[in-house]
CSV table of C-alpha atoms in Angstrom, one decimal:
chain,number,residue,atom,x,y,z
A,1,MET,CA,-1.7,28.1,-10.1
A,2,LEU,CA,-2.4,24.9,-11.2
A,3,SER,CA,-3.8,22.0,-9.2
A,4,LEU,CA,-1.7,18.4,-8.8
A,5,ALA,CA,-5.1,16.9,-11.1
A,6,ALA,CA,-3.6,19.3,-13.7
A,7,VAL,CA,-0.1,18.3,-13.7
A,8,PHE,CA,-0.9,14.7,-12.7
A,9,SER,CA,-2.9,11.9,-13.6
A,10,CYS,CA,-3.0,8.9,-15.1
A,11,LYS,CA,-6.4,9.5,-16.8
A,12,GLY,CA,-4.7,12.7,-18.9
A,13,ASN,CA,-6.7,15.9,-17.1
A,14,GLN,CA,-9.1,14.6,-14.9
A,15,ALA,CA,-8.8,14.1,-12.3
A,16,VAL,CA,-11.2,11.0,-10.4
A,17,THR,CA,-13.1,12.0,-8.7
A,18,GLU,CA,-14.6,10.6,-5.0
A,19,GLY,CA,-17.4,6.8,-6.5
A,20,GLU,CA,-15.6,7.7,-9.9
A,21,ASN,CA,-14.3,3.7,-11.3
A,22,ILE,CA,-11.3,3.2,-10.3
A,23,ASP,CA,-10.6,-0.1,-12.4
A,24,SER,CA,-10.1,2.7,-15.5
A,25,VAL,CA,-7.0,4.0,-13.7
A,26,ALA,CA,-3.8,2.0,-13.7
A,27,LEU,CA,-1.3,1.5,-10.8
A,28,CYS,CA,2.0,3.3,-11.8
A,29,GLY,CA,5.4,4.1,-10.6
A,30,PRO,CA,7.5,1.9,-7.9
A,31,ALA,CA,7.4,-0.8,-5.1
A,32,PHE,CA,7.7,1.8,-2.2
A,33,SER,CA,9.8,0.3,0.4
A,34,GLU,CA,8.2,0.6,4.1
A,35,ASP,CA,11.3,-1.0,5.3
A,36,SER,CA,13.5,1.3,3.4
A,37,ALA,CA,11.5,4.1,5.2
A,38,TYR,CA,11.2,2.1,8.6
A,39,ASP,CA,14.6,2.5,8.4
A,40,TYR,CA,16.0,6.1,7.8
A,41,CYS,CA,12.6,6.6,10.6
A,42,ALA,CA,14.9,5.0,12.7
A,43,LYS,CA,18.0,5.8,12.0
A,44,GLN,CA,16.8,10.2,13.1
A,45,CYS,CA,16.1,8.5,16.0
A,46,GLU,CA,19.2,6.9,16.7
A,47,PHE,CA,20.4,9.7,17.1
A,48,GLY,CA,18.6,11.5,20.1
A,49,PRO,CA,15.4,13.9,20.6
A,50,ARG,CA,16.7,16.5,17.8
A,51,ILE,CA,15.7,19.4,19.9
A,52,MET,CA,16.8,22.2,18.5
A,53,ASN,CA,20.7,23.6,19.6
A,54,SER,CA,21.4,20.8,20.7
A,55,LYS,CA,24.0,18.2,19.0
A,56,ALA,CA,21.4,15.6,18.0
A,57,HIS,CA,19.8,18.6,15.6
A,58,GLU,CA,22.6,18.8,14.3
A,59,ASP,CA,24.1,15.4,13.3
A,60,CYS,CA,21.3,14.5,12.0
A,61,ARG,CA,20.2,17.5,10.4
A,62,GLN,CA,24.3,16.1,8.1
A,63,TRP,CA,22.7,12.9,7.9
A,64,ILE,CA,19.2,14.3,6.5
A,65,ALA,CA,21.4,15.9,4.2
A,66,GLY,CA,24.5,14.2,3.7
A,67,LYS,CA,21.2,11.0,2.8
A,68,PHE,CA,19.1,13.8,-0.1
A,69,ARG,CA,22.5,13.6,-1.7
A,70,SER,CA,23.5,11.0,-2.0
A,71,PHE,CA,20.4,10.0,-4.6
A,72,GLY,CA,21.9,12.4,-6.0
A,73,LEU,CA,19.4,15.5,-6.2
A,74,GLU,CA,20.9,19.1,-5.4
A,75,VAL,CA,20.6,20.5,-1.6
A,76,ILE,CA,20.7,23.5,-0.6
A,77,GLU,CA,20.9,24.5,3.7
A,78,GLN,CA,19.0,27.5,4.6
A,79,ASN,CA,20.5,29.0,8.0
A,80,ALA,CA,18.3,31.1,9.3
A,81,LYS,CA,18.5,32.5,13.4
A,82,LEU,CA,14.5,31.7,14.5
A,83,MET,CA,13.3,33.4,17.9
A,84,GLY,CA,11.4,30.8,20.1
A,85,TYR,CA,8.1,32.1,21.7
A,86,ASP,CA,10.4,32.8,25.2
A,87,GLY,CA,13.2,34.3,23.6
A,88,THR,CA,15.3,31.3,22.6
A,89,SER,CA,17.3,31.7,20.1
A,90,LEU,CA,16.7,28.3,18.3
A,91,ASN,CA,19.7,27.6,14.5
A,92,SER,CA,17.2,26.6,12.6
A,93,THR,CA,18.2,24.9,9.0
A,94,ASN,CA,15.9,24.1,6.5
A,95,ILE,CA,17.4,21.4,4.1
A,96,ILE,CA,15.5,21.2,0.5
A,97,ALA,CA,16.4,18.6,-1.3
A,98,GLN,CA,15.7,19.3,-5.6
A,99,TYR,CA,15.1,16.9,-8.5
A,100,ASN,CA,15.2,18.2,-11.7
A,101,PRO,CA,16.0,22.0,-10.4
A,102,GLU,CA,15.3,23.0,-14.2
A,103,ALA,CA,12.6,22.1,-14.2
A,104,GLU,CA,9.3,24.9,-14.9
A,105,LYS,CA,6.0,22.5,-13.3
A,106,ARG,CA,7.3,21.2,-9.7
A,107,ILE,CA,5.5,19.1,-7.3
A,108,LEU,CA,6.4,20.4,-3.4
A,109,PHE,CA,6.5,18.2,-0.5
A,110,CYS,CA,7.9,18.3,3.1
A,111,ALA,CA,8.0,17.5,6.7
A,112,HIS,CA,9.1,19.0,10.1
A,113,TRP,CA,12.4,17.4,10.7
A,114,ASP,CA,13.0,18.3,14.9
A,115,ALA,CA,11.3,16.9,17.6
A,116,ARG,CA,9.8,18.3,20.6
A,117,PRO,CA,11.2,19.4,23.6
A,118,TRP,CA,8.5,18.8,25.8
A,119,ALA,CA,6.2,15.8,26.4
A,120,ASP,CA,3.8,18.4,27.5
A,121,ASN,CA,0.6,15.9,27.3
A,122,ASP,CA,1.9,12.8,28.5
A,123,PRO,CA,-0.4,11.8,31.3
A,124,ASP,CA,2.5,11.7,33.2
A,125,GLU,CA,3.3,15.1,34.7
A,126,ALA,CA,6.1,14.1,35.5
A,127,ASN,CA,7.4,13.8,31.9
A,128,HIS,CA,6.4,16.7,30.8
A,129,LYS,CA,9.1,18.7,30.0
A,130,THR,CA,11.4,16.1,28.7
A,131,PRO,CA,12.5,15.6,25.7
A,132,ILE,CA,10.7,12.9,22.8
A,133,ASP,CA,12.0,10.6,20.7
A,134,ALA,CA,9.7,12.2,17.6
A,135,ALA,CA,9.6,9.0,15.8
A,136,ASN,CA,6.3,9.5,13.8
A,137,ASP,CA,5.6,13.8,14.9
A,138,GLY,CA,8.7,14.2,12.5
A,139,ALA,CA,10.9,11.6,11.9
A,140,SER,CA,8.2,9.7,10.2
A,141,GLY,CA,7.6,12.1,7.0
A,142,VAL,CA,11.0,13.1,7.0
A,143,ALA,CA,11.3,9.0,5.1
A,144,VAL,CA,8.3,9.0,3.4
A,145,MET,CA,11.0,11.1,1.7
A,146,LEU,CA,13.6,10.2,1.9
A,147,GLU,CA,12.1,6.7,0.4
A,148,MET,CA,10.6,9.3,-3.3
A,149,ALA,CA,14.1,10.2,-2.8
A,150,ARG,CA,15.6,7.3,-3.2
A,151,LEU,CA,12.8,6.0,-6.0
A,152,LEU,CA,13.0,8.8,-7.9
A,153,GLN,CA,16.5,7.8,-8.8
A,154,GLN,CA,15.7,5.6,-10.7
A,155,ASP,CA,14.1,7.4,-13.1
A,156,SER,CA,14.1,11.2,-15.6
A,157,LEU,CA,10.7,12.2,-14.5
A,158,SER,CA,10.1,15.2,-17.1
A,159,TYR,CA,8.7,17.6,-14.2
A,160,GLY,CA,10.0,18.5,-11.0
A,161,VAL,CA,10.3,17.9,-7.0
A,162,ASP,CA,11.0,19.4,-3.8
A,163,PHE,CA,11.9,17.8,-0.5
A,164,ILE,CA,11.7,20.7,2.0
A,165,CYS,CA,12.2,18.9,5.7
A,166,PHE,CA,11.1,22.6,7.7
A,167,ASP,CA,13.1,22.6,10.9
A,168,ALA,CA,11.1,24.8,14.3
A,169,GLU,CA,8.0,23.1,14.1
A,170,ASP,CA,7.6,22.2,17.3
A,171,TRP,CA,9.1,24.8,19.1
A,172,GLY,CA,4.8,25.6,20.3
A,173,LEU,CA,4.0,27.2,23.2
A,174,PRO,CA,3.8,24.4,25.8
A,175,GLN,CA,0.5,23.4,27.4
A,176,TRP,CA,1.5,24.2,31.2
A,177,GLU,CA,3.4,27.5,30.5
A,178,GLU,CA,0.7,30.5,31.9
A,179,GLU,CA,3.9,33.1,30.9
A,180,TYR,CA,3.1,33.7,27.2
A,181,LEU,CA,0.4,36.5,26.6
A,182,GLY,CA,1.2,36.5,22.6
A,183,ASN,CA,-1.1,34.9,19.6
A,184,SER,CA,0.2,30.4,20.1
A,185,GLU,CA,-0.7,29.9,17.1
A,186,ASP,CA,2.1,32.0,15.7
A,187,THR,CA,4.9,29.9,17.4
A,188,TRP,CA,4.5,26.7,16.1
A,189,ALA,CA,6.2,26.4,12.4
A,190,LEU,CA,8.6,29.1,12.3
A,191,GLY,CA,10.7,27.2,9.5
A,192,ALA,CA,8.2,27.4,7.1
A,193,GLN,CA,7.1,30.1,8.6
A,194,TYR,CA,10.6,31.9,7.4
A,195,TRP,CA,11.1,29.3,4.6
A,196,SER,CA,8.0,31.4,2.9
A,197,GLU,CA,9.2,34.3,3.1
A,198,HIS,CA,11.7,33.9,2.7
A,199,PRO,CA,12.3,30.6,-0.4
A,200,HIS,CA,15.7,29.2,-0.9
A,201,LYS,CA,15.0,30.8,-4.5
A,202,GLU,CA,13.5,34.5,-5.7
A,203,GLY,CA,10.5,33.7,-7.5
A,204,TYR,CA,9.9,29.8,-6.7
A,205,LYS,CA,6.8,28.4,-6.8
A,206,ALA,CA,5.3,25.1,-7.4
A,207,ASN,CA,2.0,24.2,-8.4
A,208,CYS,CA,1.6,23.1,-5.5
A,209,GLY,CA,2.0,21.2,-2.3
A,210,VAL,CA,2.1,18.0,0.3
A,211,LEU,CA,2.7,18.1,4.1
A,212,LEU,CA,3.5,14.3,5.9
A,213,ASP,CA,2.9,14.8,9.8
A,214,MET,CA,2.3,12.2,11.8
A,215,VAL,CA,2.4,9.6,8.8
A,216,GLY,CA,3.9,6.7,10.1
A,217,GLY,CA,2.1,5.6,13.4
A,218,ALA,CA,0.1,2.9,14.4
A,219,GLY,CA,-3.7,2.8,13.5
A,220,ALA,CA,-3.5,5.8,11.6
A,221,ARG,CA,-6.2,7.3,9.1
A,222,PHE,CA,-5.5,10.5,7.4
A,223,TYR,CA,-8.5,12.4,7.1
A,224,PHE,CA,-9.5,16.0,4.7
A,225,GLU,CA,-8.2,19.0,7.1
A,226,LEU,CA,-10.3,21.3,6.5
A,227,TYR,CA,-7.5,24.4,5.8
A,228,SER,CA,-6.2,22.0,3.1
A,229,LYS,CA,-9.5,21.2,1.3
A,230,GLN,CA,-10.2,25.6,1.8
A,231,ALA,CA,-6.9,25.9,-0.1
A,232,ALA,CA,-5.9,23.0,-2.2
A,233,PRO,CA,-9.9,20.7,-3.1
A,234,SER,CA,-8.6,19.7,-5.7
A,235,VAL,CA,-4.5,18.4,-4.3
A,236,GLN,CA,-6.7,17.0,-1.7
A,237,GLN,CA,-9.3,14.5,-4.1
A,238,THR,CA,-5.9,13.6,-6.6
A,239,VAL,CA,-4.0,12.7,-3.5
A,240,TRP,CA,-7.1,10.3,-2.0
A,241,ALA,CA,-8.0,8.8,-5.4
A,242,ALA,CA,-4.4,7.6,-5.6
A,243,ALA,CA,-5.1,6.0,-2.2
A,244,ARG,CA,-8.3,3.9,-3.8
A,245,THR,CA,-5.8,3.5,-6.7
A,246,THR,CA,-3.7,1.7,-4.3
A,247,GLY,CA,-5.7,0.0,-2.4
A,248,TYR,CA,-5.1,2.2,1.1
A,249,SER,CA,-8.4,3.6,0.5
A,250,SER,CA,-9.2,2.7,4.6
A,251,TYR,CA,-6.9,4.6,5.5
A,252,PHE,CA,-7.4,7.9,3.2
A,253,PRO,CA,-11.4,8.2,4.6
A,254,MET,CA,-13.4,10.3,3.1
A,255,GLU,CA,-14.5,12.8,5.9
A,256,ASP,CA,-13.2,15.6,7.3
A,257,GLY,CA,-11.7,16.1,9.7
A,258,GLY,CA,-10.9,19.4,12.3
A,259,TYR,CA,-8.3,22.5,11.2
A,260,ILE,CA,-5.0,22.0,12.2
A,261,THR,CA,-2.0,24.8,13.4
A,262,ASP,CA,0.8,23.1,10.6
A,263,ASP,CA,3.5,23.9,8.2
A,264,HIS,CA,0.5,24.6,4.9
A,265,VAL,CA,-0.3,26.6,6.7
A,266,PRO,CA,2.3,29.6,6.2
A,267,VAL,CA,2.4,27.3,2.4
A,268,ILE,CA,-0.5,28.4,1.7
A,269,LYS,CA,-0.4,31.8,2.2
A,270,ASN,CA,3.0,33.3,2.7
A,271,ALA,CA,4.3,31.4,-0.4
A,272,GLY,CA,1.0,31.3,-2.4
A,273,ILE,CA,1.3,27.3,-3.0
A,274,PRO,CA,-1.9,25.3,-2.9
A,275,CYS,CA,-1.4,22.5,-0.3
A,276,ILE,CA,-3.1,20.1,2.0
A,277,ASP,CA,-1.9,18.4,5.6
A,278,ILE,CA,-1.2,14.5,5.6
A,279,ILE,CA,-2.4,13.9,9.5
A,280,PRO,CA,-3.4,11.8,11.2
A,281,TYR,CA,-7.0,12.2,13.3
A,282,TYR,CA,-7.4,9.7,15.2
A,283,PRO,CA,-12.4,10.8,17.3
A,284,ASP,CA,-12.2,8.0,19.6
A,285,CYS,CA,-8.7,8.9,21.3
A,286,GLU,CA,-9.4,10.4,24.8
A,287,GLN,CA,-5.4,11.8,24.7
A,288,SER,CA,-5.6,13.9,22.0
A,289,SER,CA,-7.3,13.6,18.7
A,290,PHE,CA,-3.0,13.7,17.3
A,291,GLY,CA,-3.0,10.3,18.3
A,292,PRO,CA,-2.2,8.6,22.2
A,293,THR,CA,1.1,9.0,21.3
A,294,TRP,CA,1.8,12.6,20.0
A,295,HIS,CA,4.3,15.1,22.3
A,296,THR,CA,4.3,12.3,25.5
A,297,VAL,CA,7.9,9.8,25.7
A,298,ASN,CA,5.8,6.5,23.4
A,299,ASP,CA,6.6,8.5,20.8
A,300,ASN,CA,8.6,6.7,19.9
A,301,MET,CA,9.7,3.4,17.6
A,302,GLN,CA,7.8,1.1,19.3
A,303,ASN,CA,4.7,3.1,18.1
A,304,ILE,CA,6.0,3.3,14.2
A,305,SER,CA,3.4,1.2,12.2
A,306,LYS,CA,5.5,-0.5,8.8
A,307,GLU,CA,1.4,-0.1,6.8
A,308,THR,CA,1.1,2.9,8.1
A,309,LEU,CA,4.4,4.1,6.3
A,310,LYS,CA,3.7,2.0,2.9
A,311,ALA,CA,-0.4,2.6,2.5
A,312,VAL,CA,1.2,6.8,2.9
A,313,GLY,CA,4.3,5.9,0.2
A,314,GLN,CA,2.7,4.2,-2.1
A,315,THR,CA,-0.4,7.0,-2.5
A,316,LEU,CA,1.9,9.8,-2.6
A,317,VAL,CA,4.2,7.6,-6.0
A,318,GLN,CA,0.8,6.7,-7.6
A,319,VAL,CA,1.4,10.6,-7.3
A,320,LEU,CA,4.3,10.9,-8.5
A,321,TYR,CA,4.2,9.1,-11.4
A,322,GLN,CA,0.3,9.1,-12.9
A,323,GLN,CA,0.9,11.0,-16.1
């Protein structure tokens, strides 16, 4: 399997490594619009919490798929009946949008689009069974991918790009649940688990993948996620180098975070695609290492930062165009 560095680089086939002079690497690609990404994030939240089996979930599905189609991408909607940790039947749809679908060389970007049904990490226990807007934890990653797709329609690239919006990621075991006796890690990332075992095209492979999770929070910093570091170190290094090239190194410290159970894990283990997770780490936050709004009723548009969306989006545009 080729690494990201072997497919995308302004310096021939060499990835930029830590400490290298980035002045020799050119800025590549169009300007990522943080205003556009912010609007895409807000639009998802306008539907209400996109919890499984709800009208808001169905309405948002139609909007996301339609938006990708409006940018000229081919869209596949992968429907499945999945089972939640408590036996609830979940009407799940993974939304796959393909740019240049016939190209052999491909890069995969993914994020989850469903909302957490419960604010089970809220400091107010009275909110623990309240659905959340999921502006950051869900909508922000999809918003960045939509803006990238909008920019791609202006160009004719030789390689393929796939955007996958995974469903049923956030139905994982709530903190207040006491009766469940199984492996709690298996209750998360249900849509990604399903896709990794039933890809949208038989024999589908991407050269590499990038997962976007909670990429719009105020004060976010994206440390090295450790499953990513083990499975796809060159992909991780290339993305972090692109952040330095674009002037956003402060958002991407070259320091280790932790191991995170997320959609990239089944992509790595089941689909065999080297995939990294861009996910925030707040080492000094008492509420959560994912930040103060994680799984709380405060995960709303008031706590979305255009600057963070820009930092992530422009970094990934650089990765896409630095040939």
